[in-house]
PDB file of C-alpha atoms and ligand atoms in Angstrom:
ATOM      1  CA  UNK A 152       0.000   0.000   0.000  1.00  0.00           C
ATOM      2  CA  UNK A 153       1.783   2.601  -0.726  1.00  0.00           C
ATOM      3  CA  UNK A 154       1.335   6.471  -1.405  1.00  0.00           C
ATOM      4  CA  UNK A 155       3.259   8.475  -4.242  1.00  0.00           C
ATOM      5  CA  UNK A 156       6.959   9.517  -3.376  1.00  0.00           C
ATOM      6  CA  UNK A 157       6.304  13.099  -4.218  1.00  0.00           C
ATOM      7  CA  UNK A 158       3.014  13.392  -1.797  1.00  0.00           C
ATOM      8  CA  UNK A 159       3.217  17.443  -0.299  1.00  0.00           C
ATOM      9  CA  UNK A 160       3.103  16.423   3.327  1.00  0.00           C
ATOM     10  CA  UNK A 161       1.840  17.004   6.145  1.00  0.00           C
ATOM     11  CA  UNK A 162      -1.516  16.567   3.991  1.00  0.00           C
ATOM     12  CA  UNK A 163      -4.377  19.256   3.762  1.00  0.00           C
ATOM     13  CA  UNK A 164      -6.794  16.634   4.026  1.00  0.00           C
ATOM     14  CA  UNK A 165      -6.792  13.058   4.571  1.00  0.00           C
ATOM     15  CA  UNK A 166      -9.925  11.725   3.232  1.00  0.00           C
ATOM     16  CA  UNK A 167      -8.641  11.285  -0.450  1.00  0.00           C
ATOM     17  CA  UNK A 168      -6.012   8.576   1.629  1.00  0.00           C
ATOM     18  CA  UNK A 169      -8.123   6.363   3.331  1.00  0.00           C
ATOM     19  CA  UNK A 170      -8.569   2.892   2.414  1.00  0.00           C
ATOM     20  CA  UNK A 171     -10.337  -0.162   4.225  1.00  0.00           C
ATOM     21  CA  UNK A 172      -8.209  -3.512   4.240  1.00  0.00           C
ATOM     22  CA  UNK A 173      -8.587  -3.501   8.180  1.00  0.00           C
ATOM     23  CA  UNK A 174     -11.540  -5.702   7.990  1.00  0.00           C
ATOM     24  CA  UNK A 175     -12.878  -3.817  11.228  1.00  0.00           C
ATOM     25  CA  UNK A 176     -13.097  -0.515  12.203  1.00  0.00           C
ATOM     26  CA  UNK A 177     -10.694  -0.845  15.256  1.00  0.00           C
ATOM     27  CA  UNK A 178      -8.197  -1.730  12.255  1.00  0.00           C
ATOM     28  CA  UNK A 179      -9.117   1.137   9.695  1.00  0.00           C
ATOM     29  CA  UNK A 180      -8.713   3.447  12.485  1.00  0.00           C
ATOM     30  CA  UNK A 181      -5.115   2.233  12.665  1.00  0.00           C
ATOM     31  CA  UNK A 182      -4.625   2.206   9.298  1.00  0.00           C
ATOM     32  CA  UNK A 183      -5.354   6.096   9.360  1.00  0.00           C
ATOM     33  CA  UNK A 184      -2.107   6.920  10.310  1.00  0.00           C
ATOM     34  CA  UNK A 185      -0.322   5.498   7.085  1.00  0.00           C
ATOM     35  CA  UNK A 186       3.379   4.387   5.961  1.00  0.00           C
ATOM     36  CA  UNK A 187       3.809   3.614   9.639  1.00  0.00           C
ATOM     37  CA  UNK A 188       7.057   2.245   8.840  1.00  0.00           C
ATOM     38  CA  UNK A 189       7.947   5.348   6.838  1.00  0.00           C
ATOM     39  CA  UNK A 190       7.028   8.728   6.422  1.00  0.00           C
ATOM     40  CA  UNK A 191       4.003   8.230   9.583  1.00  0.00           C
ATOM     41  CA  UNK A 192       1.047   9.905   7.105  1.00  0.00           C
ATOM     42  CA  UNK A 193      -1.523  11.303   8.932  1.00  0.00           C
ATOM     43  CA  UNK A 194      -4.994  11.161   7.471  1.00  0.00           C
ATOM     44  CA  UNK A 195      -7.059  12.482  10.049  1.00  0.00           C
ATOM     45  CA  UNK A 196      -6.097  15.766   9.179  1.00  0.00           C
ATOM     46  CA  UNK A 197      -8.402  18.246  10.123  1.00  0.00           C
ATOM     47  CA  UNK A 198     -12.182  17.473  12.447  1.00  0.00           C
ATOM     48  CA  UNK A 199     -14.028  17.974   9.363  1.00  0.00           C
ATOM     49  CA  UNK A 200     -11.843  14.221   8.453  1.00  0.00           C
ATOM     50  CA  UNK A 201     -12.557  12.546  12.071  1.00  0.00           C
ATOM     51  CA  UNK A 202     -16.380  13.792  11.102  1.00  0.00           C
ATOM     52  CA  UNK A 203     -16.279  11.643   7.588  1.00  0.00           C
ATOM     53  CA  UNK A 204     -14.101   9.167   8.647  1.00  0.00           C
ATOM     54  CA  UNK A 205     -16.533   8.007  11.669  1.00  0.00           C
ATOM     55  CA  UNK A 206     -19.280   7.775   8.923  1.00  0.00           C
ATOM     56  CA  UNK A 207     -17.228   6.136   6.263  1.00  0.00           C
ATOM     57  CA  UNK A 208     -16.479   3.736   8.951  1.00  0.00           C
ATOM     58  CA  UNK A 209     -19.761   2.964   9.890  1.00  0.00           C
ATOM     59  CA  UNK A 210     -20.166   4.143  13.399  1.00  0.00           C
ATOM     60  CA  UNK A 211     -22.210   7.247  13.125  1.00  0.00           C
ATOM     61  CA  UNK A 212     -25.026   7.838  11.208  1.00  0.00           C
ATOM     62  CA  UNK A 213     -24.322  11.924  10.157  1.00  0.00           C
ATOM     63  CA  UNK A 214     -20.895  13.623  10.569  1.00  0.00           C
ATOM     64  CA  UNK A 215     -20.740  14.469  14.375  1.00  0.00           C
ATOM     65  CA  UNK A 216     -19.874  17.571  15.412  1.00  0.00           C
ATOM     66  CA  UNK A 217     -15.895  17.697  16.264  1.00  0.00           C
ATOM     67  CA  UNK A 218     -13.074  19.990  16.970  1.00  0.00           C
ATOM     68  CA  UNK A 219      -9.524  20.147  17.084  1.00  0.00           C
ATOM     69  CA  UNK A 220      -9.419  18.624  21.078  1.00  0.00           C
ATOM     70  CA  UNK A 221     -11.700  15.619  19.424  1.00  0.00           C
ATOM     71  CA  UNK A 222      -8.890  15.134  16.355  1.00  0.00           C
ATOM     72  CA  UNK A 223      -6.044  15.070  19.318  1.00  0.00           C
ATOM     73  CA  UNK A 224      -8.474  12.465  21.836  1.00  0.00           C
ATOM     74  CA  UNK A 225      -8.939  10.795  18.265  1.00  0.00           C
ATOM     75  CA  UNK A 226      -5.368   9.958  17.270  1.00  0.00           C
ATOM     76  CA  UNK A 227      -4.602   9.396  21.548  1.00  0.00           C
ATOM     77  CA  UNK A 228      -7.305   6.534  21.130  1.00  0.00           C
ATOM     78  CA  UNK A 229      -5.816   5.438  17.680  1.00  0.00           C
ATOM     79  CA  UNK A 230      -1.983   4.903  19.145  1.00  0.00           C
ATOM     80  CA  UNK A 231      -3.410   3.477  22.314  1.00  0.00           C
ATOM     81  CA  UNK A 232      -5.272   0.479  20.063  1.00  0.00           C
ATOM     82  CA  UNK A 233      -2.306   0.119  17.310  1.00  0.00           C
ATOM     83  CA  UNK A 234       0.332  -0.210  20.478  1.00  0.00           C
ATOM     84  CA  UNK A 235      -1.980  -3.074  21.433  1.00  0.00           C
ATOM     85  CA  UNK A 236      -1.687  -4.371  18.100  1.00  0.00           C
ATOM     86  CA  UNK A 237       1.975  -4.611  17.562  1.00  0.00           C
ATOM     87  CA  UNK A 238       2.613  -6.268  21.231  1.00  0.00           C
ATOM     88  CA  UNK A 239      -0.598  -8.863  19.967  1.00  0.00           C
ATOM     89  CA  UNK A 240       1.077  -9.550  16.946  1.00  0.00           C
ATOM     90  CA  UNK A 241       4.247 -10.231  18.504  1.00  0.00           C
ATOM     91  CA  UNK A 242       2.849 -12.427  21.684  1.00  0.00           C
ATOM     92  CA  UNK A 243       3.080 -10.091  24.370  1.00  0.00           C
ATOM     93  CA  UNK A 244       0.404  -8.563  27.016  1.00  0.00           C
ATOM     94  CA  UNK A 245      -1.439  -5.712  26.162  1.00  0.00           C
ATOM     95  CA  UNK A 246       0.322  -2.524  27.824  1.00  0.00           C
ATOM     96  CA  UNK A 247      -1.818  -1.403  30.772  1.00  0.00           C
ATOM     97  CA  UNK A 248      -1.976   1.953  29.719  1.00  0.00           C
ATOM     98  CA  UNK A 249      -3.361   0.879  26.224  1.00  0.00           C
ATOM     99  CA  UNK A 250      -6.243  -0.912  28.534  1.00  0.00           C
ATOM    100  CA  UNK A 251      -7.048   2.687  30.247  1.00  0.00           C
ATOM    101  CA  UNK A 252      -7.005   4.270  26.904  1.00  0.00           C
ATOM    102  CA  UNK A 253      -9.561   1.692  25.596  1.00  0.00           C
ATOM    103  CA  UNK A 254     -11.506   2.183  28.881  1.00  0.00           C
ATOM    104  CA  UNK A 255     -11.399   6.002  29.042  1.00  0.00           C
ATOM    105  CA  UNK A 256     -12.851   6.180  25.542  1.00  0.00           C
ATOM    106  CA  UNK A 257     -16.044   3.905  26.839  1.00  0.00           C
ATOM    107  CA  UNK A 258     -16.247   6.042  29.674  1.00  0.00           C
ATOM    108  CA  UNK A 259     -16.640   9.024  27.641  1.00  0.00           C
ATOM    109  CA  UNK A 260     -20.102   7.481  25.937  1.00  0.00           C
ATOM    110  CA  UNK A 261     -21.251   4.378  28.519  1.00  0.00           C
ATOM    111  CA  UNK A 262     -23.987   1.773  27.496  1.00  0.00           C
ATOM    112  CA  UNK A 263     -27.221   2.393  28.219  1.00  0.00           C
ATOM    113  CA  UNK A 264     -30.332   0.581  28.138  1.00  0.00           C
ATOM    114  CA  UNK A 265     -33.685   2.585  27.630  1.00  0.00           C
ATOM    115  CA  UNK A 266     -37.600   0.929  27.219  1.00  0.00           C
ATOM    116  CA  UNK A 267     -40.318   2.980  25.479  1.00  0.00           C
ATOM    117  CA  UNK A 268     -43.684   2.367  25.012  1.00  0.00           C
ATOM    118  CA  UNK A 269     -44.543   1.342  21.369  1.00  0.00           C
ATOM    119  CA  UNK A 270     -48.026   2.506  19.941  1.00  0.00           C
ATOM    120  CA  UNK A 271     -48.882  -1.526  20.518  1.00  0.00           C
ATOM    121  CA  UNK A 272     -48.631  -0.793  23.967  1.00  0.00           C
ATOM    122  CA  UNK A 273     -45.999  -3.176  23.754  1.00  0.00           C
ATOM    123  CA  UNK A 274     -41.695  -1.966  25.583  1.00  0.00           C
ATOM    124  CA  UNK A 275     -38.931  -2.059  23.149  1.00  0.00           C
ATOM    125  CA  UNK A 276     -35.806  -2.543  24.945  1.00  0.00           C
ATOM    126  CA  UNK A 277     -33.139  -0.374  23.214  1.00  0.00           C
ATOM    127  CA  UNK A 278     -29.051   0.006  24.004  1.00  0.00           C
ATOM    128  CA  UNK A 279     -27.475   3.137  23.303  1.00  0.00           C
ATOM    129  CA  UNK A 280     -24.643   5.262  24.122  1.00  0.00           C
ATOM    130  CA  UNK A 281     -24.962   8.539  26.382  1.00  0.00           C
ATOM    131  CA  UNK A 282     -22.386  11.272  25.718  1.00  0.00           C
ATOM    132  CA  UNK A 283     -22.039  14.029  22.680  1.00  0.00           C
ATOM    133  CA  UNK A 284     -21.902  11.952  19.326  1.00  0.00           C
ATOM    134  CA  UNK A 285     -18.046  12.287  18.832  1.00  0.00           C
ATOM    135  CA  UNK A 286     -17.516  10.253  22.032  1.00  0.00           C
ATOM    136  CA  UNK A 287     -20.345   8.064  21.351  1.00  0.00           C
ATOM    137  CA  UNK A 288     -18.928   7.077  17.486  1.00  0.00           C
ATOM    138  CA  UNK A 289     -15.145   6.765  19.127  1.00  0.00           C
ATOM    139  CA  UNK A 290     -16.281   4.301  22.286  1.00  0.00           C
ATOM    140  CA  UNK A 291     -18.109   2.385  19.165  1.00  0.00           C
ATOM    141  CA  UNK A 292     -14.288   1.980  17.880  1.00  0.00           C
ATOM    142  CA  UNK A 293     -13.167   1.269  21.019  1.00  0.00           C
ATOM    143  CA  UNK A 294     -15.796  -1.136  21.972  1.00  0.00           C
ATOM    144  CA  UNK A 295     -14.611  -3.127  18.690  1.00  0.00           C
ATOM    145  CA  UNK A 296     -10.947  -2.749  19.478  1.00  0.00           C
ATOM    146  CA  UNK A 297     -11.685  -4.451  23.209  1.00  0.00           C
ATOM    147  CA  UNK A 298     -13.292  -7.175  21.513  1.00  0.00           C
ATOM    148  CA  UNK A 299     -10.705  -7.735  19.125  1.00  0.00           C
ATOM    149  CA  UNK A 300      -7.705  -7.800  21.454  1.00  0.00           C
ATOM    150  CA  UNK A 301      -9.684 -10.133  23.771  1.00  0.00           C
ATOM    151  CA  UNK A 302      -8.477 -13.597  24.248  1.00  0.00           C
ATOM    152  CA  UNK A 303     -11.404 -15.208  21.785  1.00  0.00           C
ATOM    153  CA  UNK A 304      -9.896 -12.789  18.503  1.00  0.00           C
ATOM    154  CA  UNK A 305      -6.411 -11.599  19.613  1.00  0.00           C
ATOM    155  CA  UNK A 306      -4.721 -14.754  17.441  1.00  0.00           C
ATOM    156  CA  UNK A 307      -6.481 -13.343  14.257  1.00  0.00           C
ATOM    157  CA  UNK A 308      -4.865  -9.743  14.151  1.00  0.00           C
ATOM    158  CA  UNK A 309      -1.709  -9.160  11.815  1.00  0.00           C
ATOM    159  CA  UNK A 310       0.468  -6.748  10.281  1.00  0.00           C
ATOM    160  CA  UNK A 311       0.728  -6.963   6.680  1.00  0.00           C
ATOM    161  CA  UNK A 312       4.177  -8.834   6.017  1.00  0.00           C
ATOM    162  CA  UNK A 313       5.109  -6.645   3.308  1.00  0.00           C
ATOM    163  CA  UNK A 314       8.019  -4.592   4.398  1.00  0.00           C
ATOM    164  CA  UNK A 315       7.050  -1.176   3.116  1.00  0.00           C
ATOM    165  CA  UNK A 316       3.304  -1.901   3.725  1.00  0.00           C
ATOM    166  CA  UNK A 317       2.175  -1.256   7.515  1.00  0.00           C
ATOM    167  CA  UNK A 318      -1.723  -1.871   7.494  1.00  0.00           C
ATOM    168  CA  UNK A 319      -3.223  -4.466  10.278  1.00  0.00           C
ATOM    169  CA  UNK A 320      -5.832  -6.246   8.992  1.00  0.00           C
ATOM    170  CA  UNK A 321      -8.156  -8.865  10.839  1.00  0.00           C
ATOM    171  CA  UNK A 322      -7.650 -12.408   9.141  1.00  0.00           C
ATOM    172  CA  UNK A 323     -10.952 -13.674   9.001  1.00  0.00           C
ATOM    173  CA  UNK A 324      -9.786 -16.758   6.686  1.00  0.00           C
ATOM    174  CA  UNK A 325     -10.663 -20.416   7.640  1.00  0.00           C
ATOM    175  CA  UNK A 326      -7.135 -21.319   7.902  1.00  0.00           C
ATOM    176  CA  UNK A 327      -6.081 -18.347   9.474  1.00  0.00           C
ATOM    177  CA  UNK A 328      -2.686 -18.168   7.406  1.00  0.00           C
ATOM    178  CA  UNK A 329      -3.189 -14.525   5.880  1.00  0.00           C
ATOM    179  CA  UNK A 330      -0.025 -12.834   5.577  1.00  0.00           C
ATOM    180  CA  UNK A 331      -1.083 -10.021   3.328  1.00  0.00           C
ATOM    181  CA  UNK A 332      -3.264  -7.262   3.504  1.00  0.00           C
ATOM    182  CA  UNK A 333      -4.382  -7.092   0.041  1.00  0.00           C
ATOM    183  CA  UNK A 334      -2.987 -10.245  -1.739  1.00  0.00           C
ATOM    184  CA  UNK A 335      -3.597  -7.935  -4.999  1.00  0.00           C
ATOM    185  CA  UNK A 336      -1.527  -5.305  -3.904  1.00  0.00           C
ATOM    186  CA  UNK A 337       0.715  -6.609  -1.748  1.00  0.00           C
ATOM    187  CA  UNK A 338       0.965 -10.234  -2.050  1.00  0.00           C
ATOM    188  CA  UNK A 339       1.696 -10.177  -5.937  1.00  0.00           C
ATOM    189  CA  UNK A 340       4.509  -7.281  -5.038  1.00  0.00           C
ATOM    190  CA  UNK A 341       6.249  -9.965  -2.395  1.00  0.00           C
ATOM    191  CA  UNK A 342       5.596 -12.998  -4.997  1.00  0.00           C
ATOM    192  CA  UNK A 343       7.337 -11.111  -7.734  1.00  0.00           C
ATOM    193  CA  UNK A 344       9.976  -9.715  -5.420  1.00  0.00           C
ATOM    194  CA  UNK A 345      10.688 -13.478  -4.740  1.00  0.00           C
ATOM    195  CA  UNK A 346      10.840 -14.372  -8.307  1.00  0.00           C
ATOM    196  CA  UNK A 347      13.155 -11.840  -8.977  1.00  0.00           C
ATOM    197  CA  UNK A 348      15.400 -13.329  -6.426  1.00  0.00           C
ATOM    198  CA  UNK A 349      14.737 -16.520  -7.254  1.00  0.00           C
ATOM    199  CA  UNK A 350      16.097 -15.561 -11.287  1.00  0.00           C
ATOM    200  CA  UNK A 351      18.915 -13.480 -10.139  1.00  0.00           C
ATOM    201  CA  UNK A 352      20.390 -16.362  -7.979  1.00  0.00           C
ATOM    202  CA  UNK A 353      20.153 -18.249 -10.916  1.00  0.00           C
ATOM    203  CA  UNK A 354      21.558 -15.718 -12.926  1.00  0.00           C
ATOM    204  CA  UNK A 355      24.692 -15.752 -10.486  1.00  0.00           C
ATOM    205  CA  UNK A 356      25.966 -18.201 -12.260  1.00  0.00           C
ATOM    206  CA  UNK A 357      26.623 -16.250 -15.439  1.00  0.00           C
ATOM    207  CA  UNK A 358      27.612 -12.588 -13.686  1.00  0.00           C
ATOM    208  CA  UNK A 359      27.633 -10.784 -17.529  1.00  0.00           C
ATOM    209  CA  UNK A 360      23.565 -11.676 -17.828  1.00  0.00           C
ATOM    210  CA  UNK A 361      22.814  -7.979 -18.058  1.00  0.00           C
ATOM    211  CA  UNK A 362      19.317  -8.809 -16.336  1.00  0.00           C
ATOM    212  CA  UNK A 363      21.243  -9.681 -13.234  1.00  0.00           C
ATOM    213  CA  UNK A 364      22.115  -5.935 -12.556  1.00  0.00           C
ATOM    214  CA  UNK A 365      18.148  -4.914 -12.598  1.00  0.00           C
TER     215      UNK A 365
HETATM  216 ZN1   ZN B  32       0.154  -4.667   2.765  1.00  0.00          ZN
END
């Protein structure tokens, strides 16, 4: 996955940069800060992007209202889950502070059940989420990251195993053996990469192949 060399950064906006391998929003909210193992590109740019980005993402319903304090709690929330990640992905606990991070975001918008009275004269049992929308949409990301770091999903969360390709992704496949995030975009790079090895060992042998210099 990767952006053009000549990108003008830091970018303007970020929305034009998004993209949705994660396979869960806990992951594409990860996967907003880009080129982790690079340049860092931040994509939630401005709180007009955290706005979209919580509706592209499918945890609010209309753009919520957000400010620059919401980007910053935002992108707090967003290192706090991909820390998690990368010590998941290697085999180690989940830091302690990445737990209170998690937590303080549900704080902000807590569960909570309310009954009304239909015009059957039936209740209807609802859940929902107190707090201004913001919070409400980012404990919704949070609530997803808990669930994916917890001991029934943890084994299923990677980092793509391209080397200049940082996106997690959740490997939902039946074997479990996903190495790629995109096996279009990143696992045809690594299988040609290996050919090309694989052709210029062979080439060794005869050093004046001019191939063997590409
Ligand atoms: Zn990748």
């Amino acid at each position: 996955m990767d952006l053009p060399d000549d990108l003008d950064l830091p970018l303007e906006r970020g929305e034009p940069y998004w993209y949705w391998l994660g396979g869960r929003p806990a992951l594409d909210f990860v996967n907003t800060l880009r080129e982790r193992w690079w340049r860092r590109v931040e994509t939630l740019v401005t709180p007009g992007d955290l706005a979209r980005w919580l509706v592209a993402a499918g945890v609010a319903d209309a753009p919520p209202p957000a400010g620059p304090a919401d980007v910053e709690r935002a992108r707090a929330l967003r290192e706090a889950i991909d820390a998690a990640v990368v010590e998941t992905v290697a085999g180690r606990d989940v830091p302690a502070a990445c737990a209170e991070a998690i937590d303080g975001a549900l704080r902000r918008a807590p569960l909570r059940e309310a009954v009304a009275l239909e015009p059957s004269g039936a209740l209807a049992l609802t859940t929902g989420r107190d707090g201004p929308p913001v919070d409400r949409a980012l404990a919704a990301v949070a609530a997803d990251a808990a669930a994916m770091l917890g001991a029934a999903e943890r084994g299923r969360v990677r980092i793509c195993a391209s080397e200049t390709c940082s996106a997690r992704f959740f490997d939902r496949s039946p074997a479990g053996a996903r190495r790629w995030c995109s096996m279009r975009l990143c696992g045809n790079v690594a299988k040609a990469r290996r050919h090309r090895r694989r052709h210029r060992a062979a080439a060794g042998r005869t050093p004046s192949d001019p191939r063997s210099s590409t």
